[in-house]
Short mmCIF file of C-alpha atoms in Angstrom, two decimals:
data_model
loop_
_atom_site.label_atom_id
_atom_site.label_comp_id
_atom_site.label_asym_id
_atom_site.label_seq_id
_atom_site.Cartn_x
_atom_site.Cartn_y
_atom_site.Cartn_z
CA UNK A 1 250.52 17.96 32.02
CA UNK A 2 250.48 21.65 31.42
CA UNK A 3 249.47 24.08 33.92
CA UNK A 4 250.75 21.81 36.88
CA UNK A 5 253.55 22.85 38.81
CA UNK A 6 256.22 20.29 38.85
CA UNK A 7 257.28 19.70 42.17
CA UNK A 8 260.49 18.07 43.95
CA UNK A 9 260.25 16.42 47.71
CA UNK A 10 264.09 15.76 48.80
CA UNK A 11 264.82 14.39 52.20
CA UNK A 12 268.47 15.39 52.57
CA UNK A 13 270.46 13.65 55.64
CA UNK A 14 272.26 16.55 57.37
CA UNK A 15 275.35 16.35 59.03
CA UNK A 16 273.69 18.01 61.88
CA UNK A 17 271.39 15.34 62.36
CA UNK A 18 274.72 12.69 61.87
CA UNK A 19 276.67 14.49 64.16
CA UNK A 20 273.94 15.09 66.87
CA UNK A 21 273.00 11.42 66.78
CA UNK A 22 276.92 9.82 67.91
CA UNK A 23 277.01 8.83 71.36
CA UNK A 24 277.90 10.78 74.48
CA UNK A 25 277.13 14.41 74.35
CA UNK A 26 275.33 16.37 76.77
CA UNK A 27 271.62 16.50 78.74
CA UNK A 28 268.91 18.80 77.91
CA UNK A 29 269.67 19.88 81.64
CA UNK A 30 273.25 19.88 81.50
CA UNK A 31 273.27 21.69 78.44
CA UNK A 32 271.06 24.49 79.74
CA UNK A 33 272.78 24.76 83.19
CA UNK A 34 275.97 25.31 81.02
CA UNK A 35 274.60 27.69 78.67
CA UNK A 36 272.76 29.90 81.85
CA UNK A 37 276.57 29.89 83.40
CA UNK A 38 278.04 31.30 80.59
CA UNK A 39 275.39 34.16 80.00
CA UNK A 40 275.40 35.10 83.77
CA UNK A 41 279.03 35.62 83.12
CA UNK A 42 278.32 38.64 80.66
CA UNK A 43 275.85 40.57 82.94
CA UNK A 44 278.05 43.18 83.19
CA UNK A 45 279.06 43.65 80.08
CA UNK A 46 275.03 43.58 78.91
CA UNK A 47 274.17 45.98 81.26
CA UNK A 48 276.88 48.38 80.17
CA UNK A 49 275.29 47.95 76.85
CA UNK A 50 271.63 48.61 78.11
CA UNK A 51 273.13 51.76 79.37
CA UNK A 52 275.07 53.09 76.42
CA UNK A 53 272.43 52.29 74.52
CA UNK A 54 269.84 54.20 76.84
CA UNK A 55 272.53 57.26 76.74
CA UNK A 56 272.65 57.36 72.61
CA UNK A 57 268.72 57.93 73.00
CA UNK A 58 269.34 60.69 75.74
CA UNK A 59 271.25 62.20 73.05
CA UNK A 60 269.06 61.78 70.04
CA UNK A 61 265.84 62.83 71.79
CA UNK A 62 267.08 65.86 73.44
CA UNK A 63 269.55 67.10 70.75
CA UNK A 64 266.11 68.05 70.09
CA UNK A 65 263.84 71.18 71.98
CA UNK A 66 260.78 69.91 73.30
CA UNK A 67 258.14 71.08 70.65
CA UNK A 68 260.72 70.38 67.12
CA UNK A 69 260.14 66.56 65.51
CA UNK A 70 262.95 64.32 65.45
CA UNK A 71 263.81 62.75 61.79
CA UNK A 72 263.48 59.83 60.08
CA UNK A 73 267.17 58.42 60.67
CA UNK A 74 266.59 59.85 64.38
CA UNK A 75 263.50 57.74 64.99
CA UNK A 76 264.95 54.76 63.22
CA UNK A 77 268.00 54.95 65.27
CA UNK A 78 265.67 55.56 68.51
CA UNK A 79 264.24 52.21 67.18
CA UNK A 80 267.16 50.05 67.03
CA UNK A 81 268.72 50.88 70.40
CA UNK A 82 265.03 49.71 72.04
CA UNK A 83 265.44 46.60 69.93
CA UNK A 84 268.58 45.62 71.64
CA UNK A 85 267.84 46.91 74.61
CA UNK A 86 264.37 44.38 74.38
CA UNK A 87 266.72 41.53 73.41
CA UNK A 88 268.94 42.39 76.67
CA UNK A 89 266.91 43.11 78.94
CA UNK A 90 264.82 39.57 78.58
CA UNK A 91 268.02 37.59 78.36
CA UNK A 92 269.21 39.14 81.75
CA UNK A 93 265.64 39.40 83.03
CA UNK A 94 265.17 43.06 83.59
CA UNK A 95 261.05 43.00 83.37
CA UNK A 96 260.15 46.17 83.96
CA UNK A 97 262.45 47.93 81.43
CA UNK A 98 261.51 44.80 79.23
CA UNK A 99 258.15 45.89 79.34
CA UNK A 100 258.69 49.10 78.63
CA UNK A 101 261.43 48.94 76.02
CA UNK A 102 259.15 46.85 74.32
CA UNK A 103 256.60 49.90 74.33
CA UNK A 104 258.66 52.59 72.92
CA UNK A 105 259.32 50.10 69.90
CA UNK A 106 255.48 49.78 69.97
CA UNK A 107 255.39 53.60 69.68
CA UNK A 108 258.17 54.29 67.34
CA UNK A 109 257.62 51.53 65.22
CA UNK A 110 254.01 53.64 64.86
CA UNK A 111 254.79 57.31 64.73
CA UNK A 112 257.02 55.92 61.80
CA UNK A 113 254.33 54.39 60.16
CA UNK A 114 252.24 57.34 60.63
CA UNK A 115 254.68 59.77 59.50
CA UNK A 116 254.51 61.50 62.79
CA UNK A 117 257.48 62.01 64.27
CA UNK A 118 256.86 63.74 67.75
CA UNK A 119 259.78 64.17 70.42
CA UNK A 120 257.61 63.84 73.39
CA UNK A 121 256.31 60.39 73.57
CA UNK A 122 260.03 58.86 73.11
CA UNK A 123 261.35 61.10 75.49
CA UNK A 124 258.74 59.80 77.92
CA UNK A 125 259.68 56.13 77.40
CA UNK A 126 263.49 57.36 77.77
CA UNK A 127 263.52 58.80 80.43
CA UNK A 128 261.39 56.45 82.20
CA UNK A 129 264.01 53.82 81.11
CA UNK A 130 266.75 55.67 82.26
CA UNK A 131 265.16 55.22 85.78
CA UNK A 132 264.54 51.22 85.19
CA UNK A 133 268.04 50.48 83.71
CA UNK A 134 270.09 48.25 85.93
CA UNK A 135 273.07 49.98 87.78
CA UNK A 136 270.57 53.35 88.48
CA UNK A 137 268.66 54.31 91.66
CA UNK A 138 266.38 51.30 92.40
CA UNK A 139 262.82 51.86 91.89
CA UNK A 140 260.67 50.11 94.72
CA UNK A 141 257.92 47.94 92.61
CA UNK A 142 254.99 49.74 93.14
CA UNK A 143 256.84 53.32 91.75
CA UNK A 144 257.66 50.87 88.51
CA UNK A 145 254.59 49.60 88.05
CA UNK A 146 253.15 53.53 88.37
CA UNK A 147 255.71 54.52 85.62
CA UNK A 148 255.34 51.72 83.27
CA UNK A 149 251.79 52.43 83.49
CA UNK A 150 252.03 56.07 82.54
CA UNK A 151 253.60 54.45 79.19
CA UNK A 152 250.32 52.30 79.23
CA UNK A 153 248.69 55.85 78.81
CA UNK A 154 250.71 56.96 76.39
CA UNK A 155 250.53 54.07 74.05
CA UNK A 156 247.00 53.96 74.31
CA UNK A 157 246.58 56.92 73.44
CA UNK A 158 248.06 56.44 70.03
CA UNK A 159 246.45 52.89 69.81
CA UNK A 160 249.48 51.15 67.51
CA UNK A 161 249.24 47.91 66.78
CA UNK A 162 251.89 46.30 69.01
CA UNK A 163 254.87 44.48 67.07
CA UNK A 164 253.62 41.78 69.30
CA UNK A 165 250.99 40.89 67.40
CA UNK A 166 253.35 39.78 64.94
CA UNK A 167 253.51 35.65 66.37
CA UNK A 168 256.38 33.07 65.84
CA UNK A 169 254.66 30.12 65.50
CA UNK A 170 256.40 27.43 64.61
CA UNK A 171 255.31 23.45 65.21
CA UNK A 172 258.72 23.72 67.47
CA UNK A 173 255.66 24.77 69.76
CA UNK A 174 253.34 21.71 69.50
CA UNK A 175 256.03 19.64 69.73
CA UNK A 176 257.86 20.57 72.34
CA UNK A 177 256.97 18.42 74.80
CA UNK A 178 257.71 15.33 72.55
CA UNK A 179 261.26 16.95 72.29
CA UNK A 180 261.28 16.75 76.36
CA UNK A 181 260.60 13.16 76.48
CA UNK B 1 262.18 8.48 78.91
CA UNK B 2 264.87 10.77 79.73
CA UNK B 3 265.57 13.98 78.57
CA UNK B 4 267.15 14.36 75.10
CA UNK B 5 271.04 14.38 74.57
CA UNK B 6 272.59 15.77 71.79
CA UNK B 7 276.56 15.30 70.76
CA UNK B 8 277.20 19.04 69.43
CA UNK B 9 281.14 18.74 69.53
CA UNK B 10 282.47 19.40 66.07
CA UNK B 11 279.30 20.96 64.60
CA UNK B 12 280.26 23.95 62.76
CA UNK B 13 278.02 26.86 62.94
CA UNK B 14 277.45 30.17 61.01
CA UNK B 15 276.22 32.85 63.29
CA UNK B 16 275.16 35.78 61.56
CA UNK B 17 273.98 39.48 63.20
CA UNK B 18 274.95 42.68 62.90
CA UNK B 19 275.24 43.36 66.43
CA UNK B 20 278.35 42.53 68.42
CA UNK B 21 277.35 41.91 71.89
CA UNK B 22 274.48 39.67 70.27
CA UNK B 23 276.12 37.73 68.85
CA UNK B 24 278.92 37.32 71.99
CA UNK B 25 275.73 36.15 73.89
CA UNK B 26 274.48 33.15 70.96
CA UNK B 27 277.86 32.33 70.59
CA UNK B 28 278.08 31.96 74.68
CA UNK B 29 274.89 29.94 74.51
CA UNK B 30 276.32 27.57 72.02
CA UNK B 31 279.41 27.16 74.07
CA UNK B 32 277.49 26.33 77.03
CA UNK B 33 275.76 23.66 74.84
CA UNK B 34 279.35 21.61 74.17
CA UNK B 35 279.51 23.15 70.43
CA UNK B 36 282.63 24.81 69.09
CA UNK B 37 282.64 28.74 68.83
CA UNK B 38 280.76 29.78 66.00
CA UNK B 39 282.14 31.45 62.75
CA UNK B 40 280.28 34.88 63.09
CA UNK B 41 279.76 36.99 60.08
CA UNK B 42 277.95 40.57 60.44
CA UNK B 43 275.70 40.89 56.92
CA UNK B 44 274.22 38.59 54.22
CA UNK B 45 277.20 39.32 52.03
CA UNK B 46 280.13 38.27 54.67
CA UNK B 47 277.47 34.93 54.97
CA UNK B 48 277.22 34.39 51.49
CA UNK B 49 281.69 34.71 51.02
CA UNK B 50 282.05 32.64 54.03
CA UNK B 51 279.55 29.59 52.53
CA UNK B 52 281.11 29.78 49.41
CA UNK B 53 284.44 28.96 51.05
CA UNK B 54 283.43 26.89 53.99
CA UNK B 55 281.13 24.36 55.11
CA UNK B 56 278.37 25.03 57.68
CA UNK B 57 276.25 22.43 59.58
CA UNK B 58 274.28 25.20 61.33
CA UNK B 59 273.23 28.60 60.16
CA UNK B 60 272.29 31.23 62.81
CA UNK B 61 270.55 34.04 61.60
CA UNK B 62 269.22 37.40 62.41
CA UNK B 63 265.47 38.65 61.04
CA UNK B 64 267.09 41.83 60.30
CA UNK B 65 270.14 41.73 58.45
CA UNK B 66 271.64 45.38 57.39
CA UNK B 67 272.64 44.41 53.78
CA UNK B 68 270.13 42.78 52.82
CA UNK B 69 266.86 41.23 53.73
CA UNK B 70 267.43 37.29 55.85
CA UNK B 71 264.65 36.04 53.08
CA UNK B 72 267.33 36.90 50.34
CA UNK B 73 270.03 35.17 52.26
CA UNK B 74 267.88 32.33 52.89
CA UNK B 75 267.22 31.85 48.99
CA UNK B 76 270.41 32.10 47.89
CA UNK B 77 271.16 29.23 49.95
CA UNK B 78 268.29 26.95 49.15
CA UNK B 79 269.42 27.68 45.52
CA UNK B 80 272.77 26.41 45.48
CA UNK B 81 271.53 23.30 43.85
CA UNK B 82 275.69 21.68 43.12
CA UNK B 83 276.33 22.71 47.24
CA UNK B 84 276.39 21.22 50.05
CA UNK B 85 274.97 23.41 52.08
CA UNK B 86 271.75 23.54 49.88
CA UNK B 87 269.63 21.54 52.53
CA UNK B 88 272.14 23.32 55.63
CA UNK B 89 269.39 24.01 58.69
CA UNK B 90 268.54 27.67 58.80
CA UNK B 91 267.30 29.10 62.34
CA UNK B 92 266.31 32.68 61.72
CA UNK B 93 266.35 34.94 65.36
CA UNK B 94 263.59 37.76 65.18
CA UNK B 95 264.32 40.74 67.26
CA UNK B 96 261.53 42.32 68.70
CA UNK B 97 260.77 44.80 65.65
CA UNK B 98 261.65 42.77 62.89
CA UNK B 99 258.54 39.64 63.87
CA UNK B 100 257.05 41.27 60.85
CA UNK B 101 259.83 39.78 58.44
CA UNK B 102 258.75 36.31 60.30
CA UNK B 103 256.68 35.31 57.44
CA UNK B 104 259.22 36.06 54.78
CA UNK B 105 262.18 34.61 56.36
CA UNK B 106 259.47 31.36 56.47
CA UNK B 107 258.75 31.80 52.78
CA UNK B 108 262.00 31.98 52.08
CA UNK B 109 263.14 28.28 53.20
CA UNK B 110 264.12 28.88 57.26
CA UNK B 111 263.80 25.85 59.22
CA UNK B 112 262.56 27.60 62.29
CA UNK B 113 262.41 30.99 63.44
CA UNK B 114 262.52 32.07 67.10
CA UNK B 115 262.51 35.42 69.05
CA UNK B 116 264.85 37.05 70.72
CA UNK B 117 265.71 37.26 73.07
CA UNK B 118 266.47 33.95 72.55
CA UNK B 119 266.94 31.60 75.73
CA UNK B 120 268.91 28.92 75.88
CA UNK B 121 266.13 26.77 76.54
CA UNK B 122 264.35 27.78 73.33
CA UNK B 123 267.76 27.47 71.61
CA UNK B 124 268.73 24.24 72.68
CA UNK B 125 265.13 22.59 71.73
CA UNK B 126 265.26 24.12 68.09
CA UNK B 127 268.33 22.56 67.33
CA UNK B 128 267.24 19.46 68.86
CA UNK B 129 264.27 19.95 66.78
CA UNK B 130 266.18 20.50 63.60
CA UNK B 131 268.98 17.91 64.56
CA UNK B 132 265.82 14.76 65.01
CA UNK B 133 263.74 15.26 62.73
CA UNK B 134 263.76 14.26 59.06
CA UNK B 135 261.96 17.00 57.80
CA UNK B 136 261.35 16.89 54.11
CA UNK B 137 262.63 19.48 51.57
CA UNK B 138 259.84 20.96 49.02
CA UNK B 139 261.31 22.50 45.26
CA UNK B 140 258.73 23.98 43.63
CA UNK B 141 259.15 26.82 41.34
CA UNK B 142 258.88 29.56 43.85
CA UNK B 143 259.94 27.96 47.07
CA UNK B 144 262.60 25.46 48.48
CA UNK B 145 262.84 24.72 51.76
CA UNK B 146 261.25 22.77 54.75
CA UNK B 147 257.71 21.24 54.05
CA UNK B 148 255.65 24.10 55.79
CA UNK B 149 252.88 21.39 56.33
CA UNK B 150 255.25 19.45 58.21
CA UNK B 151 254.05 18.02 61.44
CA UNK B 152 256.27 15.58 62.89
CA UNK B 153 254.61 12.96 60.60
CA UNK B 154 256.73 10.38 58.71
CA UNK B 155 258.23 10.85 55.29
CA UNK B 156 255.79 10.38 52.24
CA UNK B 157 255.20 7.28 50.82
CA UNK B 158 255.74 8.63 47.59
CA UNK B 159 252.09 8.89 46.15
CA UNK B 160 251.13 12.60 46.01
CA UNK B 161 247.69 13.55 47.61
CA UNK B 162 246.75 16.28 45.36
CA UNK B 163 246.57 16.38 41.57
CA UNK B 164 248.45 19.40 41.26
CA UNK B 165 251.18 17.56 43.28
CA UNK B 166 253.15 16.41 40.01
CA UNK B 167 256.35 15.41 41.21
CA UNK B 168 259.27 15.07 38.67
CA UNK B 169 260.18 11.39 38.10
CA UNK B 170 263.66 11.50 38.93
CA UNK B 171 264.43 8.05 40.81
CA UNK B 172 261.20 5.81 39.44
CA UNK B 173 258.86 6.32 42.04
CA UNK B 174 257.76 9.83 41.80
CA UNK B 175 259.78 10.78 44.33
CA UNK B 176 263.76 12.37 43.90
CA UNK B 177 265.60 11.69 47.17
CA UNK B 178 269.16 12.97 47.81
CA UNK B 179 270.71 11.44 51.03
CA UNK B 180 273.79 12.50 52.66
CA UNK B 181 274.60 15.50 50.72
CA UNK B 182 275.65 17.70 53.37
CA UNK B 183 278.07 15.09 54.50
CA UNK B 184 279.77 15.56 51.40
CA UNK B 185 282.14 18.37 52.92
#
């Protein structure tokens, strides 16, 4: 009939699925106990790589004098590093430099979309990471929570949208329970 | 009931990210799972020489990719209509700036997405997701992938519920079914 879409429905058998489905193979806890071994076994190396990666936005942000605008491939670089920095510092749970990796992304990802590419409020978040990263001077809790709130200020002040606001929702969600029993 | 148990020996992934140390950490994950190493490729491009040579049960992916964007990747893939890895389970990893491609890399025929950093809790129970259930495939003329509707319901029973859902006769009942393609390889 014309104007109707013509439309296929294929349920393919993966070899995933065969595979997965043979006897033996390992427990949900087993499997998770195993995996949580491994990663512990790269801490080091991951906090090596929070620091490098801290150190190549030293360098960006104050290759820079304080009033001059960094550029585009500047900011986008600034933006990567905080992107893996996020990714490794909630695999290793790092919180507070979670939290505010998470808000210089916030920022960048906005000054870029605003074409306003200011110095000062990354070198803020920098520095401030620079204090939470692991291996540095440790911070007692209440002087982290007073510096990751002074980032609060900062991004409020420019209002972005957070990146967060961007959901994965998948029905993984809803049915993860069932997956559990 | 007890907790789920999967058999991941000899399941061969593709892990694909353009960042080393990430992909040294999925890679770990997996291992700590019982699976193989992975077969890690950096861009789309290495992804797309390494499929055409190899099979994959398993494709890892970042949100981000530097060559090109995962949605492209992901099409390519779904369009290989003479491969086996057409119907290959895609798990797309979104990094913290790049949950905005989320919806594209959905679009675009990825089984699940999830966000990094990506635990191995939340690993383990999206391939356990992907591994149990029988999710059906939609081809229309601007997507192929998973049925986005899905929700852990069983299969059609081959009568459409809209008009506009023509299907293509292709086995006599309305409905074309291709079984154990993947296990052609």
């Amino acid at each position: 009939m014309a104007g109707k879409a013509k439309k296929k429905i294929h349920f393919p058998k993966t070899r995933l699925a065969e595979l997965a489905a043979r006897s033996g193979g390992i427990l949900r806890d087993d499997a998770l106990d195993g995996a949580s071994k491994s990663l512990e076994g790269m801490r080091d190396q991951a906090d090596t790589q929070i620091r490098a990666a801290i150190k190549a936005m030293e360098d960006i942000v104050f290759s820079r004098a304080a009033g001059e605008a960094l550029d585009d491939s500047q900011m986008i670089a600034i933006l990567r590093h905080a992107d893996q920095i996020v990714t490794l510092a909630g695999t290793f749970c790092y919180a507070t430099l979670d939290t505010a990796a998470k808000s210089l992304c916030d920022v960048t990802d906005g000054l870029i979309r605003a074409g306003v590419h200011s110095r000062q409020p990354v070198a803020v978040h920098v520095q401030t990471m620079h204090l939470l990263a692991p291996g540095t001077m440790r911070l007692s809790a209440e002087h982290a929570e007073k510096m990751l709130s002074e980032l609060a200020k900062v991004s409020a002040h420019f209002n972005f949208e957070s990146l967060a606001a961007n959901q994965v929702n998948d029905n993984i969600e809803m049915n993860a329970e069932q997956l559990k029993s | 009931m007890g907790q789920p148990r999967l058999n991941l020996k000899g399941v061969t992934t593709l892990l694909v990210d353009s960042d080393l140390f990430t992909r040294g950490l999925v890679a770990n994950i997996l291992r700590g799972f019982g699976m193989d190493s992975p077969t890690v490729g950096e861009t789309g491009r290495m992804a797309q020489h390494h499929l055409e040579h190899h099979y994959a049960d398993l494709v890892i992916m970042e949100g981000g990719l530097p060559d090109m964007p995962a949605a492209d990747l992901i099409k390519w893939i779904r369009k290989q209509e003479k491969s086996p890895f057409r119907f290959v389970p895609i798990i797309v990893m979104s990094g913290y700036t790049q949950l905005r491609l989320i919806s594209a890399a959905r679009d675009a025929g990825a089984n699940l997405v999830v966000k990094k950093p990506v635990s191995p809790a939340a690993l383990f129970d999206r391939i356990t997701w992907v591994a149990r259930t029988a999710r059906p495939f939609i081809e229309t003329s601007d997507y192929i992938g998973p049925d986005r509707r899905f929700k852990n319901i069983p299969p059609l029973d081959g009568k459409m519920k809209r008009d506009s859902d023509e299907t293509e006769a292709a086995d006599g009942n309305g409905i074309e079914t291709q079984q154990s393609l993947n296990s052609a390889a």
